[in-house]
């Protein structure tokens, strides 16, 4: 009997810029304070990609090179690269293509995938299907965002939340029953009212008016998004466990999107997980959108064991949300 082909995560890497933006720094920029930010969000500092002409590809490329060196492969071996981001270098061409060019992945095709904070989960699920089909052997999923490019640093309700980073994973075929086991992905376009960037798309192209009105920055109705997020992420993670006949005891780790510690706590509680099973680095990086989950896997990988059940879960703009069950493969 031929064993079912699954897509295993065979390497993880990441990149965080050196420059830090601390809560103390933000106290000098807007009317806020460290105590408010920490208790309401869990963030203490974030990384900012500084320097002239630096975009998401400048974080994605080193993350993917790190991945190749960890797995001992040449970038020429990559078949396909999906870059999940809401802050591409440019509207087009795709940042995926630019990353491939920068690292010499000349045999890869690829594209950008935009699902806001759930981008990485959408990317993993799509990439896994490419492997499961038997068509491709090495698919790279990059989650990367330079949120500082679209944050209004005079808006205290959003500038305290976001940071810049990139993470990447390699997916390869597996016949031992390890890898991406199941995913539940959801979306609801009515959520666009609460979390979006108003201008710069075809609906409202860039103009002097859009720039003056600060419409090229993140717009978020925080409390409304919070309400949807806390329910959405916890519900979908619970549904994933039920569908796979698992309880919190069967789960080694939760790798949650890092938008707000309170949302993460609610999800962990719903899954019946104790705090030590929850990957949490929001205090050091803030919300890096598509990069949060691969960044967690990168930082926690030394603790992960072959066969461990890991749940990835996210909620974000769109609205988009979902959860993925992974059996760790190395
Ligand atoms: O990753 C994508 C999905 N996004 C999310 O999941 C984010 C979801 N939302 C949130 O995480 C939270 O709603 C925020 C962290 C954005 C805000 O926290 P909150 O507990 O919902 O606060 P709030 O917006 O209800 O504001 C409470 C108070 C307000 O003052 P009044 O009206 O009570 O006097 C705000 O003006 O806190 C004030 N406030 C601040 N105070 C100090 C808002 N921002 C700040 C600030 N510093 N930075």
PDB file of C-alpha atoms and ligand atoms in Angstrom, residues 31-33 36-37 40-41 117 156-157 160-162 195 220 222-223 225-226 229 257 259-260 262-263 287 315-317, ligand 1:
ATOM      1  CA  UNK A  31       0.376  60.203  24.387  1.00  0.00           C
ATOM      2  CA  UNK A  32       0.875  56.693  25.769  1.00  0.00           C
ATOM      3  CA  UNK A  33       2.759  54.856  28.473  1.00  0.00           C
ATOM      4  CA  UNK A  36      -0.956  50.823  29.207  1.00  0.00           C
ATOM      5  CA  UNK A  37       0.764  49.161  26.272  1.00  0.00           C
ATOM      6  CA  UNK A  40      -3.547  46.020  26.990  1.00  0.00           C
ATOM      7  CA  UNK A  41      -1.370  44.294  24.382  1.00  0.00           C
ATOM      8  CA  UNK A 117      -2.408  38.425   9.610  1.00  0.00           C
ATOM      9  CA  UNK A 156      -1.384  55.916  19.375  1.00  0.00           C
ATOM     10  CA  UNK A 157      -4.033  53.275  18.776  1.00  0.00           C
ATOM     11  CA  UNK A 160       2.137  50.690  19.573  1.00  0.00           C
ATOM     12  CA  UNK A 161       1.139  47.378  18.012  1.00  0.00           C
ATOM     13  CA  UNK A 162       3.200  46.647  14.918  1.00  0.00           C
ATOM     14  CA  UNK A 195      -9.352  46.995   9.444  1.00  0.00           C
ATOM     15  CA  UNK A 220      -8.213  49.841  12.637  1.00  0.00           C
ATOM     16  CA  UNK A 222      -9.387  48.134  17.659  1.00  0.00           C
ATOM     17  CA  UNK A 223     -12.180  47.126  20.061  1.00  0.00           C
ATOM     18  CA  UNK A 225     -11.556  43.784  15.736  1.00  0.00           C
ATOM     19  CA  UNK A 226     -10.676  42.537  19.206  1.00  0.00           C
ATOM     20  CA  UNK A 229     -10.539  38.079  16.920  1.00  0.00           C
ATOM     21  CA  UNK A 257      -0.521  34.970  15.670  1.00  0.00           C
ATOM     22  CA  UNK A 259      -1.679  40.513  17.791  1.00  0.00           C
ATOM     23  CA  UNK A 260      -2.590  40.874  21.432  1.00  0.00           C
ATOM     24  CA  UNK A 262      -5.244  38.775  25.610  1.00  0.00           C
ATOM     25  CA  UNK A 263      -6.433  37.158  22.339  1.00  0.00           C
ATOM     26  CA  UNK A 287       2.541  42.261  15.668  1.00  0.00           C
ATOM     27  CA  UNK A 315      -6.938  36.107  12.977  1.00  0.00           C
ATOM     28  CA  UNK A 316      -6.543  39.234  10.884  1.00  0.00           C
ATOM     29  CA  UNK A 317      -7.720  41.767   8.351  1.00  0.00           C
TER      30      UNK A 317
HETATM   31  O1  LIG B   1      -3.561  41.430  13.897  1.00  0.00           O
HETATM   32  C1  LIG B   1      -4.681  41.866  13.230  1.00  0.00           C
HETATM   33  C2  LIG B   1      -5.894  41.882  14.051  1.00  0.00           C
HETATM   34  N1  LIG B   1      -5.834  42.934  15.034  1.00  0.00           N
HETATM   35  C3  LIG B   1      -6.068  42.678  16.295  1.00  0.00           C
HETATM   36  O2  LIG B   1      -6.285  41.550  16.663  1.00  0.00           O
HETATM   37  C4  LIG B   1      -6.145  43.859  17.253  1.00  0.00           C
HETATM   38  C5  LIG B   1      -7.380  43.760  18.083  1.00  0.00           C
HETATM   39  N2  LIG B   1      -7.565  44.894  18.990  1.00  0.00           N
HETATM   40  C6  LIG B   1      -6.777  45.091  20.077  1.00  0.00           C
HETATM   41  O3  LIG B   1      -5.813  44.382  20.290  1.00  0.00           O
HETATM   42  C7  LIG B   1      -7.174  46.170  21.055  1.00  0.00           C
HETATM   43  O4  LIG B   1      -8.474  46.641  20.736  1.00  0.00           O
HETATM   44  C8  LIG B   1      -6.203  47.393  21.089  1.00  0.00           C
HETATM   45  C9  LIG B   1      -4.878  46.956  21.727  1.00  0.00           C
HETATM   46  C10 LIG B   1      -5.971  47.925  19.697  1.00  0.00           C
HETATM   47  C11 LIG B   1      -6.792  48.489  21.980  1.00  0.00           C
HETATM   48  O5  LIG B   1      -7.040  47.981  23.274  1.00  0.00           O
HETATM   49  P1  LIG B   1      -8.467  48.175  23.955  1.00  0.00           P
HETATM   50  O6  LIG B   1      -8.388  47.535  25.278  1.00  0.00           O
HETATM   51  O7  LIG B   1      -9.499  47.657  23.005  1.00  0.00           O
HETATM   52  O8  LIG B   1      -8.548  49.729  24.161  1.00  0.00           O
HETATM   53  P2  LIG B   1      -9.594  50.795  23.569  1.00  0.00           P
HETATM   54  O9  LIG B   1      -9.326  51.038  22.142  1.00  0.00           O
HETATM   55  O10 LIG B   1     -10.973  50.401  23.998  1.00  0.00           O
HETATM   56  O11 LIG B   1      -9.171  52.069  24.377  1.00  0.00           O
HETATM   57  C12 LIG B   1      -9.350  52.198  25.813  1.00  0.00           C
HETATM   58  C13 LIG B   1      -8.856  53.561  26.223  1.00  0.00           C
HETATM   59  C14 LIG B   1      -9.451  54.693  25.393  1.00  0.00           C
HETATM   60  O12 LIG B   1      -9.601  55.823  26.241  1.00  0.00           O
HETATM   61  P3  LIG B   1     -11.030  56.208  26.853  1.00  0.00           P
HETATM   62  O13 LIG B   1     -11.935  56.413  25.677  1.00  0.00           O
HETATM   63  O14 LIG B   1     -11.417  55.010  27.685  1.00  0.00           O
HETATM   64  O15 LIG B   1     -10.729  57.421  27.640  1.00  0.00           O
HETATM   65  C15 LIG B   1      -8.380  54.994  24.378  1.00  0.00           C
HETATM   66  O16 LIG B   1      -8.425  56.304  23.891  1.00  0.00           O
HETATM   67  O17 LIG B   1      -7.443  53.646  26.046  1.00  0.00           O
HETATM   68  C16 LIG B   1      -7.124  54.770  25.201  1.00  0.00           C
HETATM   69  N3  LIG B   1      -5.966  54.424  24.393  1.00  0.00           N
HETATM   70  C17 LIG B   1      -4.701  54.554  24.840  1.00  0.00           C
HETATM   71  N4  LIG B   1      -4.188  55.004  25.981  1.00  0.00           N
HETATM   72  C18 LIG B   1      -2.857  55.009  26.119  1.00  0.00           C
HETATM   73  C19 LIG B   1      -5.942  53.897  23.147  1.00  0.00           C
HETATM   74  N5  LIG B   1      -4.673  53.699  22.749  1.00  0.00           N
HETATM   75  C20 LIG B   1      -3.886  54.099  23.800  1.00  0.00           C
HETATM   76  C21 LIG B   1      -2.493  54.140  23.971  1.00  0.00           C
HETATM   77  N6  LIG B   1      -2.031  54.591  25.151  1.00  0.00           N
HETATM   78  N7  LIG B   1      -1.629  53.707  23.042  1.00  0.00           N
END
